[in-house]
Tab-separated table of N, CA and C in Angstrom:
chain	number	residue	atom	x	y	z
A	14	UNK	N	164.799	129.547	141.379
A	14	UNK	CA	165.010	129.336	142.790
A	14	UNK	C	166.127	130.239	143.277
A	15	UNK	N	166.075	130.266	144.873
A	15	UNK	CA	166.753	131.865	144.740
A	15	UNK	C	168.384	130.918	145.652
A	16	UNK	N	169.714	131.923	145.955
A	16	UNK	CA	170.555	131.444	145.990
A	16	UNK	C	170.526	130.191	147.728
A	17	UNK	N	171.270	129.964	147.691
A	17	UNK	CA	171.293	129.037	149.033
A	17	UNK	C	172.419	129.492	150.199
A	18	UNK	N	172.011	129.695	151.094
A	18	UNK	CA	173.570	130.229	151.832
A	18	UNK	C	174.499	129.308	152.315
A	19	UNK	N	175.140	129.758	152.836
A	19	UNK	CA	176.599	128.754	153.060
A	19	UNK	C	175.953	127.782	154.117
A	20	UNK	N	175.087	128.485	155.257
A	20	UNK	CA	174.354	128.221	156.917
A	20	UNK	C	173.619	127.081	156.272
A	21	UNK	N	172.700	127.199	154.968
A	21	UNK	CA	171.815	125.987	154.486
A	21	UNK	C	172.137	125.118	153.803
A	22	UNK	N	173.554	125.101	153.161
A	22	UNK	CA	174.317	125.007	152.327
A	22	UNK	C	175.203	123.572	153.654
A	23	UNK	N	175.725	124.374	154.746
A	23	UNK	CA	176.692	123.496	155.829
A	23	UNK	C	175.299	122.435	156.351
A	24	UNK	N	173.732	123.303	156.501
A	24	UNK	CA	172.902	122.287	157.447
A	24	UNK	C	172.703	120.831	156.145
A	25	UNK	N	172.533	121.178	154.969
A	25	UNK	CA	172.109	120.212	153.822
A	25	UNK	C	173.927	119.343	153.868
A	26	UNK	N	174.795	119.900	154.351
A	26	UNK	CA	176.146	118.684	154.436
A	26	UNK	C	175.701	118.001	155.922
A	27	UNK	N	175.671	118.421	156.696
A	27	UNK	CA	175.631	117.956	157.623
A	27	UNK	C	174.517	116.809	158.331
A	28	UNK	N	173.138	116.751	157.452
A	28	UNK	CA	171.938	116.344	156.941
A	28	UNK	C	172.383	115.521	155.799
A	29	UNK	N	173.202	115.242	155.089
A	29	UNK	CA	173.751	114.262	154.265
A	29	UNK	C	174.864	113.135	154.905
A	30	UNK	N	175.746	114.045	155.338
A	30	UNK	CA	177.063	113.120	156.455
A	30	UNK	C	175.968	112.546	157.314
A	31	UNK	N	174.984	112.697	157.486
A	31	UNK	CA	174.563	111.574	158.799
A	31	UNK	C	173.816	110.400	158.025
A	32	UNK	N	173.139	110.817	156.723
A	32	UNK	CA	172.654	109.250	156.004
A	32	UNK	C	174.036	108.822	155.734
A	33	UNK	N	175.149	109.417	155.327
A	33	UNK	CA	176.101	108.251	154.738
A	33	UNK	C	176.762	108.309	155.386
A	34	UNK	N	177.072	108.466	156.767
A	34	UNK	CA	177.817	107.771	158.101
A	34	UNK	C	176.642	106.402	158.734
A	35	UNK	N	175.557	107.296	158.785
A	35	UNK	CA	175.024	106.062	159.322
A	35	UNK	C	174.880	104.840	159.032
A	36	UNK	N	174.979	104.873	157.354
A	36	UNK	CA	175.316	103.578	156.605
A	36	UNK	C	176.386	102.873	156.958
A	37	UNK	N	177.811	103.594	156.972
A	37	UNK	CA	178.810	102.926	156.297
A	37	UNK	C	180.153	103.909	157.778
A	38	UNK	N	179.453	103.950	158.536
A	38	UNK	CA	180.431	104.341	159.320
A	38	UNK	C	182.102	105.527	158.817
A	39	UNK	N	182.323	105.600	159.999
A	39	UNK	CA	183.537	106.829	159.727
A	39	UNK	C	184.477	106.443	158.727
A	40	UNK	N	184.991	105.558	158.909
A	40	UNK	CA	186.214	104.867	157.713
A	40	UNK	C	185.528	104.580	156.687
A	41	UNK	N	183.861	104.048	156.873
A	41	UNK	CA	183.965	103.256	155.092
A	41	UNK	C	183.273	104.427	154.287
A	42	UNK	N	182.736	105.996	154.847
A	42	UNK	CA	182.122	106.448	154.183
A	42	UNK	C	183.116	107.789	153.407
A	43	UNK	N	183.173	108.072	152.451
A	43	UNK	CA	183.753	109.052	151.942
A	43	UNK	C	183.169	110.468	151.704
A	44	UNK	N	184.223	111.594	151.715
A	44	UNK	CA	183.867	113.059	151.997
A	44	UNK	C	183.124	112.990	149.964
A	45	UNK	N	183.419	112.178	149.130
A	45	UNK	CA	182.851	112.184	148.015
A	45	UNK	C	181.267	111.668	147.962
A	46	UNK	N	180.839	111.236	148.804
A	46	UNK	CA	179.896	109.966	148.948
A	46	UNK	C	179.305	111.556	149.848
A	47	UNK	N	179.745	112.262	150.582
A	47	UNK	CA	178.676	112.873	151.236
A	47	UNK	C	178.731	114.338	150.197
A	48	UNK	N	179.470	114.666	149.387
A	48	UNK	CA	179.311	116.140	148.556
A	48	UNK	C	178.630	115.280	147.365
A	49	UNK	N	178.121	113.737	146.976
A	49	UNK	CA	177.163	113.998	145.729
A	49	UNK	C	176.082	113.880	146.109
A	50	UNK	N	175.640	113.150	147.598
A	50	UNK	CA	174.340	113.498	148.128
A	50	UNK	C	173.871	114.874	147.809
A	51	UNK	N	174.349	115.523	148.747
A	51	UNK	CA	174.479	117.323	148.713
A	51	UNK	C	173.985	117.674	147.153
A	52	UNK	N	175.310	117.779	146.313
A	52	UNK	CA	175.103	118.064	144.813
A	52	UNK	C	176.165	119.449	144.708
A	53	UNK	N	177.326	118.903	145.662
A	53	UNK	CA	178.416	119.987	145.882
A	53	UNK	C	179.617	119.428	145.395
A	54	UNK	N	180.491	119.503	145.298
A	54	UNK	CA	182.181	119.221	145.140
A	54	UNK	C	182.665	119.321	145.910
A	55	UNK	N	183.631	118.438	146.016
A	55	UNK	CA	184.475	118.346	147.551
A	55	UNK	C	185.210	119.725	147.914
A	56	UNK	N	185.523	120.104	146.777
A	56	UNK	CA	186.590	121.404	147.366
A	56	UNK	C	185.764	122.781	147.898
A	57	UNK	N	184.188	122.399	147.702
A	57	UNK	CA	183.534	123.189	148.278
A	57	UNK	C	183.183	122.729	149.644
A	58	UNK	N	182.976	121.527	149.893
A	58	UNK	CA	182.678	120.615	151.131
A	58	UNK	C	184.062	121.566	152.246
A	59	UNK	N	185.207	121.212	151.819
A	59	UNK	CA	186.011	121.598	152.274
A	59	UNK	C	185.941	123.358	152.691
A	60	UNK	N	185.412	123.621	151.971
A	60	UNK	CA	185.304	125.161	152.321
A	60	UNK	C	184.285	125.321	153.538
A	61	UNK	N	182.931	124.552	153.842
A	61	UNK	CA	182.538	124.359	155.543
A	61	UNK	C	183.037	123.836	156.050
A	62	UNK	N	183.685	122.991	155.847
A	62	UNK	CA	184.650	122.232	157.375
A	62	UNK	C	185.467	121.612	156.788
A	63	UNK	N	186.394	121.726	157.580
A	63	UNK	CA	188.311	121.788	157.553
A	63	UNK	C	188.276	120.042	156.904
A	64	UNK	N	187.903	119.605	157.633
A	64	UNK	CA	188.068	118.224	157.267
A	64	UNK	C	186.706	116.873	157.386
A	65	UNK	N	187.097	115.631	157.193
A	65	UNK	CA	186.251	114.896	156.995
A	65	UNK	C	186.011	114.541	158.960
A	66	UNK	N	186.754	114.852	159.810
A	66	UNK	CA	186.574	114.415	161.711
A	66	UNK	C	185.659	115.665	161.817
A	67	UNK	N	186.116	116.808	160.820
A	67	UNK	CA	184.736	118.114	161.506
A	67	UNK	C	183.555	117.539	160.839
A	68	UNK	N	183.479	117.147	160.093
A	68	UNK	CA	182.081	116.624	159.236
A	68	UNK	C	181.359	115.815	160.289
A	69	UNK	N	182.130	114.873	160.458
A	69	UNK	CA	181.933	113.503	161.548
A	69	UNK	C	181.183	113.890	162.697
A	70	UNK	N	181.652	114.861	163.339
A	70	UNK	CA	181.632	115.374	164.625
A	70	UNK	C	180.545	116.155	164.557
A	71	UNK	N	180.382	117.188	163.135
A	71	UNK	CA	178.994	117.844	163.565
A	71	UNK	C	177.588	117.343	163.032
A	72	UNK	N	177.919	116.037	162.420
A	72	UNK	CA	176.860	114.784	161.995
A	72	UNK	C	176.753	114.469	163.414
A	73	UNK	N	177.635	113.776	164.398
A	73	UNK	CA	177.103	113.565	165.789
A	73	UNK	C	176.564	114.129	166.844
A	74	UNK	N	176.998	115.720	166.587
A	74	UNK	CA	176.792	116.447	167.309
A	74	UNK	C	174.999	116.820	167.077
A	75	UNK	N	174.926	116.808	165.697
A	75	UNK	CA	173.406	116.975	165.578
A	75	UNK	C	172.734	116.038	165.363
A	76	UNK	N	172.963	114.795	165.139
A	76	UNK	CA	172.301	113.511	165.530
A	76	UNK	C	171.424	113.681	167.124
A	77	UNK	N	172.897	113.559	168.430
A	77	UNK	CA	172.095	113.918	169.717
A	77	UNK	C	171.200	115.069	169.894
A	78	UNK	N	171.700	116.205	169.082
A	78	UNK	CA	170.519	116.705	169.743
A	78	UNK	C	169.448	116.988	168.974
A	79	UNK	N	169.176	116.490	167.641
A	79	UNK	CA	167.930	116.288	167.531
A	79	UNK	C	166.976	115.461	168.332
A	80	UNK	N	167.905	113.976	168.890
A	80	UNK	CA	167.347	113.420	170.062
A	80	UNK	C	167.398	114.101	171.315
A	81	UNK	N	168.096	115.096	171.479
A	81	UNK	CA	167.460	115.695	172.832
A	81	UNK	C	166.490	116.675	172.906
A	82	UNK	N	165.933	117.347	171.715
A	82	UNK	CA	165.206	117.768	171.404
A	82	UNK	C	163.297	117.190	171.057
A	83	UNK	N	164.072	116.258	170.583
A	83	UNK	CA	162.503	115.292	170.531
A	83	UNK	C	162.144	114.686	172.597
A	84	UNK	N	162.721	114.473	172.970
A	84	UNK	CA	162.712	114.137	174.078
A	84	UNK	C	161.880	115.629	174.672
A	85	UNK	N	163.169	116.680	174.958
A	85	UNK	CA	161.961	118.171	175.258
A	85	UNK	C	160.978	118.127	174.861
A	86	UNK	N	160.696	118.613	173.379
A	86	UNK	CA	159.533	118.762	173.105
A	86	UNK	C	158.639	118.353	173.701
A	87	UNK	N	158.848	116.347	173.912
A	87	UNK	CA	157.655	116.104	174.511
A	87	UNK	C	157.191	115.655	175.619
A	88	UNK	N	158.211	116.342	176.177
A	88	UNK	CA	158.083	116.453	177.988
A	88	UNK	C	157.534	117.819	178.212
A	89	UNK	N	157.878	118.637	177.061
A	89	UNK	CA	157.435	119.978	177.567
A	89	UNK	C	156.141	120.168	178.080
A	90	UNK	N	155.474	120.586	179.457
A	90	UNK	CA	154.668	121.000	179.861
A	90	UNK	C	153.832	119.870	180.671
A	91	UNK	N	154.337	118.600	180.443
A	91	UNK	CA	154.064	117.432	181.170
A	91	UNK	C	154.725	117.675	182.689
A	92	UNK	N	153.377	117.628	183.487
A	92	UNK	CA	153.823	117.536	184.968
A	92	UNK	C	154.002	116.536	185.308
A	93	UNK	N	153.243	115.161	185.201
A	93	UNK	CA	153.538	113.714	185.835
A	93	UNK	C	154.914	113.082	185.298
A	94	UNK	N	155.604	112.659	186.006
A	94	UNK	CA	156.713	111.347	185.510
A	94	UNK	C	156.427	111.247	184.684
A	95	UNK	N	155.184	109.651	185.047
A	95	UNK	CA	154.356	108.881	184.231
A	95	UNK	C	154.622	109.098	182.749
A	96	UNK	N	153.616	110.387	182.650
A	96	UNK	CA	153.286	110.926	181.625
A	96	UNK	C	154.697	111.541	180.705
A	97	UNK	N	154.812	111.895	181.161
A	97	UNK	CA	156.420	112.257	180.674
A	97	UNK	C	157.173	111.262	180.044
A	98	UNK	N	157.216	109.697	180.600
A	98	UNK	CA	158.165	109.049	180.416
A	98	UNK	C	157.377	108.668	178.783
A	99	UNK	N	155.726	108.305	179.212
A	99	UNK	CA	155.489	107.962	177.771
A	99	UNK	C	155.490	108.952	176.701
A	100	UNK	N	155.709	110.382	177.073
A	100	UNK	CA	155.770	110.991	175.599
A	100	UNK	C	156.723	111.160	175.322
A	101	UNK	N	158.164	111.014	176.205
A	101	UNK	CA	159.161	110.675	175.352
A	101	UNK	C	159.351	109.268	174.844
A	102	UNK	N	159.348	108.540	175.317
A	102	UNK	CA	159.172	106.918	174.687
A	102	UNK	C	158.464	107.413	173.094
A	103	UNK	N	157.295	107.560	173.294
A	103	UNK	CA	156.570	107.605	172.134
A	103	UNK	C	157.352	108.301	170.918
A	104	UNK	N	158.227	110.075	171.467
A	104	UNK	CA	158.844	110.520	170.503
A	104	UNK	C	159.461	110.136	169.583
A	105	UNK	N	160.241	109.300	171.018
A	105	UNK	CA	161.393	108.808	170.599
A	105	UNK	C	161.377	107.883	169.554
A	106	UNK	N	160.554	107.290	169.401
A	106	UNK	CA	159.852	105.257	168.580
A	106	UNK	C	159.290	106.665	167.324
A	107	UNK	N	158.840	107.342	167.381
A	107	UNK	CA	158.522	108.240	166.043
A	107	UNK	C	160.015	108.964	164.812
A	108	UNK	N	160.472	109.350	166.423
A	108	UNK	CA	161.864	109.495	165.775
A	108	UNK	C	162.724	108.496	165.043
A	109	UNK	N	162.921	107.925	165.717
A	109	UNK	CA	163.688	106.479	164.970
A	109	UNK	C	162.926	105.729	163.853
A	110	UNK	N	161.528	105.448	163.639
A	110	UNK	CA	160.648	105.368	162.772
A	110	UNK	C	160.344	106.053	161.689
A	111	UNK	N	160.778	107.157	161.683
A	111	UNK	CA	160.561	108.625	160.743
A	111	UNK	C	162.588	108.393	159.961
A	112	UNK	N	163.509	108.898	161.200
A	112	UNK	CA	164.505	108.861	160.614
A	112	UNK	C	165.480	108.020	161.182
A	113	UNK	N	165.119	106.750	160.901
A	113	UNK	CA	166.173	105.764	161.503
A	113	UNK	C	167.619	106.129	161.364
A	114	UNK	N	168.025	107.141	160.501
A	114	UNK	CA	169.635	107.309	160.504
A	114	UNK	C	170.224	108.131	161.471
A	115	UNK	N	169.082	108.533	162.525
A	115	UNK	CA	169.580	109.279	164.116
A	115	UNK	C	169.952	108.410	164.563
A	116	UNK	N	169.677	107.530	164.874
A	116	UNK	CA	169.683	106.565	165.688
A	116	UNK	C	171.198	105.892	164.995
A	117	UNK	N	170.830	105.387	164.005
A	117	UNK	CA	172.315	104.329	163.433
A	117	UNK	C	173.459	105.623	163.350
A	118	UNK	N	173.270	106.936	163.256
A	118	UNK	CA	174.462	107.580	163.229
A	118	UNK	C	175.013	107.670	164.738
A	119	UNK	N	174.107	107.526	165.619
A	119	UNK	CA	174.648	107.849	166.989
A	119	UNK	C	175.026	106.103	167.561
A	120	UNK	N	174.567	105.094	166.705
A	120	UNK	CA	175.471	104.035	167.036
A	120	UNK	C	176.768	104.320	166.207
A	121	UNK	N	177.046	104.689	165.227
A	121	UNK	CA	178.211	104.818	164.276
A	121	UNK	C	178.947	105.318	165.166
A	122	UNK	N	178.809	106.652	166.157
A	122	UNK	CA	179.405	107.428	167.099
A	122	UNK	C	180.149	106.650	168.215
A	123	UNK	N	179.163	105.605	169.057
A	123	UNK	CA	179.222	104.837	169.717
A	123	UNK	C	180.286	103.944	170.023
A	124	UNK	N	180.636	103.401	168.101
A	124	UNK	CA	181.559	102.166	167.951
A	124	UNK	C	182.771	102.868	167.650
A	125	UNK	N	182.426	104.165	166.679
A	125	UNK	CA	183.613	105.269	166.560
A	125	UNK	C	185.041	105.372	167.946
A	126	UNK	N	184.240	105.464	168.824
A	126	UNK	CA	184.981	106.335	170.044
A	126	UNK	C	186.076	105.805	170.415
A	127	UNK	N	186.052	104.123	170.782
A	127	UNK	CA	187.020	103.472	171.260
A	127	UNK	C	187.850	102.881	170.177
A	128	UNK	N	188.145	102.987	168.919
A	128	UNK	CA	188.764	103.326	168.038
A	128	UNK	C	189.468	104.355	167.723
A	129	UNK	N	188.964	105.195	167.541
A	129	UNK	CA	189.730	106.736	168.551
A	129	UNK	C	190.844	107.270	169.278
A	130	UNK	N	189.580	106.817	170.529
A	130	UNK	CA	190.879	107.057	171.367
A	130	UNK	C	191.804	106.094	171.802
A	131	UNK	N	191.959	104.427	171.043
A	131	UNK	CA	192.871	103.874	170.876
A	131	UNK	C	193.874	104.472	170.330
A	132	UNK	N	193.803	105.281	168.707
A	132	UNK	CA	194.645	105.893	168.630
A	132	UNK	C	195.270	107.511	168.751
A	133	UNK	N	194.667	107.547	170.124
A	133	UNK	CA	194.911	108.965	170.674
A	133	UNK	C	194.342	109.807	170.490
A	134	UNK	N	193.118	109.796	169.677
A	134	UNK	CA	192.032	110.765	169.248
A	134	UNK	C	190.843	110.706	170.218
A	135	UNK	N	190.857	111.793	171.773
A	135	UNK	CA	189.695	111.917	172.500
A	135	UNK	C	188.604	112.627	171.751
A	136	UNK	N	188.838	113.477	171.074
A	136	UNK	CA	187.620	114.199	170.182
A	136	UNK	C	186.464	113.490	170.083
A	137	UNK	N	186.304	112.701	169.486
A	137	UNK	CA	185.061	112.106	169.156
A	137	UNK	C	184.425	111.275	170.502
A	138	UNK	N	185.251	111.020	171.412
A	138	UNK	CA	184.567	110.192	172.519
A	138	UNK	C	184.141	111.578	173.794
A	139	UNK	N	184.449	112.781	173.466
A	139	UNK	CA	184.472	113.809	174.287
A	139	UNK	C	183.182	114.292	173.756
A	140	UNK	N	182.792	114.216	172.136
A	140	UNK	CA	181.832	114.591	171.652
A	140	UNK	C	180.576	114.467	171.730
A	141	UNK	N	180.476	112.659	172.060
A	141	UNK	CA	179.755	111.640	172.123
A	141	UNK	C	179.247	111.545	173.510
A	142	UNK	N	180.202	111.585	174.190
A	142	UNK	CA	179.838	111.590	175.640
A	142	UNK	C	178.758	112.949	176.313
A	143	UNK	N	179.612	114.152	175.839
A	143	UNK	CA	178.906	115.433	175.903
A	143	UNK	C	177.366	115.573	175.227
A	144	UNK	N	177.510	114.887	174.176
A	144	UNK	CA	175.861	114.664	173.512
A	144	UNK	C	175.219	113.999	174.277
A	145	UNK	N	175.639	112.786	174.924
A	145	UNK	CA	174.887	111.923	175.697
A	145	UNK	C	174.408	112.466	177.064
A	146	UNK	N	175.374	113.239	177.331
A	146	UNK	CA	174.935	113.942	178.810
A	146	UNK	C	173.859	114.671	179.060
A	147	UNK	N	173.885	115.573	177.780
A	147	UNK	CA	172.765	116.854	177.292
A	147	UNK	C	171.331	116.169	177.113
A	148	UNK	N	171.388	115.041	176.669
A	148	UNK	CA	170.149	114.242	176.255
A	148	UNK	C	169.864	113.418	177.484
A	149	UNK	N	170.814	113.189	178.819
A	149	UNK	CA	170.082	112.493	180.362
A	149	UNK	C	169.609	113.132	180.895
A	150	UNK	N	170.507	114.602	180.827
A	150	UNK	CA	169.793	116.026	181.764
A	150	UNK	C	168.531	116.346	180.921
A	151	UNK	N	168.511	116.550	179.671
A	151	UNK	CA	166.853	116.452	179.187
A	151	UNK	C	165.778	115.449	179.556
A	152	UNK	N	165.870	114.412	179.824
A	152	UNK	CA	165.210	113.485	180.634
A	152	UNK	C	165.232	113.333	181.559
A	153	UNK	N	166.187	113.428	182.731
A	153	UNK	CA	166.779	113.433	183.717
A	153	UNK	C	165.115	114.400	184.644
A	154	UNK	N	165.053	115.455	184.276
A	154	UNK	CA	164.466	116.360	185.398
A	154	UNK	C	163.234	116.176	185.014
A	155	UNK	N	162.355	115.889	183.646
A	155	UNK	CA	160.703	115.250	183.530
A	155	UNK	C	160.724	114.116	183.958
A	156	UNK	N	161.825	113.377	184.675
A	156	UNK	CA	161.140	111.707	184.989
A	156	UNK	C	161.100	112.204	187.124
A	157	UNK	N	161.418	113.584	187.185
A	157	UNK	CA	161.523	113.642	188.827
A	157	UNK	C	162.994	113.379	189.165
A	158	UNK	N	164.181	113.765	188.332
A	158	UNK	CA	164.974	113.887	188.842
A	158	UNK	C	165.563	112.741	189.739
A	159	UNK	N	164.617	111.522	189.355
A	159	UNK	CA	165.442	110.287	190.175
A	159	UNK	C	166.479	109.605	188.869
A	160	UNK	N	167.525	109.486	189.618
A	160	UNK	CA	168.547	108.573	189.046
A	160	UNK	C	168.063	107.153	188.449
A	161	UNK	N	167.334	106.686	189.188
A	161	UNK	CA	167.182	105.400	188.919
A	161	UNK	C	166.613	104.826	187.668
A	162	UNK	N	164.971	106.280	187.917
A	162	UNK	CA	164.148	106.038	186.873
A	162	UNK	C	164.694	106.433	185.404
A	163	UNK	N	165.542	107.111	185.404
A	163	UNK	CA	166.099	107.528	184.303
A	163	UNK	C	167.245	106.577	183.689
A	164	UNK	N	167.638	106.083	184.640
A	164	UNK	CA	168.498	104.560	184.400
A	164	UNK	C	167.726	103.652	183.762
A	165	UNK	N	166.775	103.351	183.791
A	165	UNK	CA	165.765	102.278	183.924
A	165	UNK	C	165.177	103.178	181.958
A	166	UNK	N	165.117	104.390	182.017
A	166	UNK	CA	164.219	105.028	180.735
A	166	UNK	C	165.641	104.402	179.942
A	167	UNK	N	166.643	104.693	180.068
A	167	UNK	CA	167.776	104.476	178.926
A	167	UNK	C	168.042	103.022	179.030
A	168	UNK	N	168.158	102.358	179.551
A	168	UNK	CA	168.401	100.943	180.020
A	168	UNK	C	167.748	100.641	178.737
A	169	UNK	N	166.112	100.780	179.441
A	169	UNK	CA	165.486	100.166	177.845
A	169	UNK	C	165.281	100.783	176.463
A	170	UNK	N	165.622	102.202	176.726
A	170	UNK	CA	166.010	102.863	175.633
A	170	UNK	C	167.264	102.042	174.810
A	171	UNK	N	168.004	102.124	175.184
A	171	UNK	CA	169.443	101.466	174.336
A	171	UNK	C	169.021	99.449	174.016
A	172	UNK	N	168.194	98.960	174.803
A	172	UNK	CA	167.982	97.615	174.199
A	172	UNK	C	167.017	97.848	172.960
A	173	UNK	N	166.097	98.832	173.128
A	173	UNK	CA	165.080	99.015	172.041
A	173	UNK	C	166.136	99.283	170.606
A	174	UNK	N	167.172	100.507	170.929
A	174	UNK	CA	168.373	101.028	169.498
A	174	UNK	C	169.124	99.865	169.524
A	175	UNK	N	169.813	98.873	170.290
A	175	UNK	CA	170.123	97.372	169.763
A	175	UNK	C	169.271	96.547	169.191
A	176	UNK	N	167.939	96.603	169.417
A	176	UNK	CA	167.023	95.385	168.333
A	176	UNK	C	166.951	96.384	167.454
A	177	UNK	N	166.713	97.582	167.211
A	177	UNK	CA	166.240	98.616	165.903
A	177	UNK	C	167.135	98.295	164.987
A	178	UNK	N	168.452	98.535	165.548
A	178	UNK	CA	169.907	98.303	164.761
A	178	UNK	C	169.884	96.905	163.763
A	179	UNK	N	169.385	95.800	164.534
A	179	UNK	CA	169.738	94.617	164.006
A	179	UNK	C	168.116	94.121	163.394
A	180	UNK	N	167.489	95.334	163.088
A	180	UNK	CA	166.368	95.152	162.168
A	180	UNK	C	165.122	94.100	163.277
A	181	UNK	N	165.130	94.041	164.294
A	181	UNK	CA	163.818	93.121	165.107
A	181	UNK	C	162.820	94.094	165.599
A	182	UNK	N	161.985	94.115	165.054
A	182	UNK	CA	161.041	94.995	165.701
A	182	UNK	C	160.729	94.844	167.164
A	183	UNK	N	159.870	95.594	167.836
A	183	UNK	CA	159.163	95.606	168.992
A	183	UNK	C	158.047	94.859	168.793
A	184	UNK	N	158.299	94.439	170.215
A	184	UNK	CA	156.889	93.166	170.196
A	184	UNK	C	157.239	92.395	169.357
A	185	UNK	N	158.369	92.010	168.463
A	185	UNK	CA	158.501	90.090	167.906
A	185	UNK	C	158.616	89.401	168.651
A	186	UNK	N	158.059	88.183	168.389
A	186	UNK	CA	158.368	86.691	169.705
A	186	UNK	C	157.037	86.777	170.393
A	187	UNK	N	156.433	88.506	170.818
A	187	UNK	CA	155.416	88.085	171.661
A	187	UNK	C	154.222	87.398	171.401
């Protein structure tokens, strides 16, 4: 097998920090716990990013936008709302179904922030927020650019990632 570069080398850390953040959150997960996923050593870990908050940060950073990306994709070329709203819905329930640790890493992010910047650390809530923005304006302009309806897509977007989180499927009870 031929060598690996540093670029596939940082995407395979960064593709690891998000299963073992999404588990075990920022404090309980260790920069050791994400270099034996990998199959690296820490002092090489350290050689892509400075520290275990850059790790953190570009696990969140590519958490959202793989979700803002699944969202494009499948709005792309959809003219109706309508239609729009269900092929991102649909992505989205594929996405989280396929790799539930998008989803639990961008709650990890979530609970991260105001911890944070309790103790004076805006970084991660600047991060989080900025991901979140990138991923309304991706939805934002296939639902018609109304505020509301796009209120209404995340509204139940985020109750759907609160029952996902706490393991209840869709459609129980009914």
């Amino acid at each position: 097998m031929g060598r690996v570069s540093a670029q596939e080398r940082r995407e395979s850390v960064i593709r690891a920090a998000i299963a073992e953040f999404a588990i075990a959150g920022y404090h309980g997960t260790s920069t050791a716990a994400i270099a034996r996923r990998v199959g690296v050593t820490q002092p090489y870990l350290f050689r892509l990013f400075p520290d275990k908050k850059a790790i953190f940060v570009a696990a969140l950073t590519r958490s959202a936008e793989d979700t803002r990306l699944a969202f494009e994709r499948a709005a792309d070329g959809v003219e109706d709302g309508e239609r729009a709203l269900q092929a991102m819905t649909d992505a989205y329930v594929r996405l989280i179904s396929t790799r539930p640790e998008t989803l639990m890493m961008q709650m990890q992010g979530y609970a991260t922030v105001a911890a944070a910047e309790a103790q004076g650390d805006d970084l991660i809530g600047e991060v989080v927020r900025a991901g979140w923005m990138r991923i309304w304006e991706t939805v934002h302009l296939p639902l018609g650019a109304d505020a509301e309806e796009t209120a209404r897509f995340f509204a139940c977007g985020m109750l759907g990632n609160a029952l996902a989180a706490m393991g209840i499927l869709p459609n129980a009870g009914r």
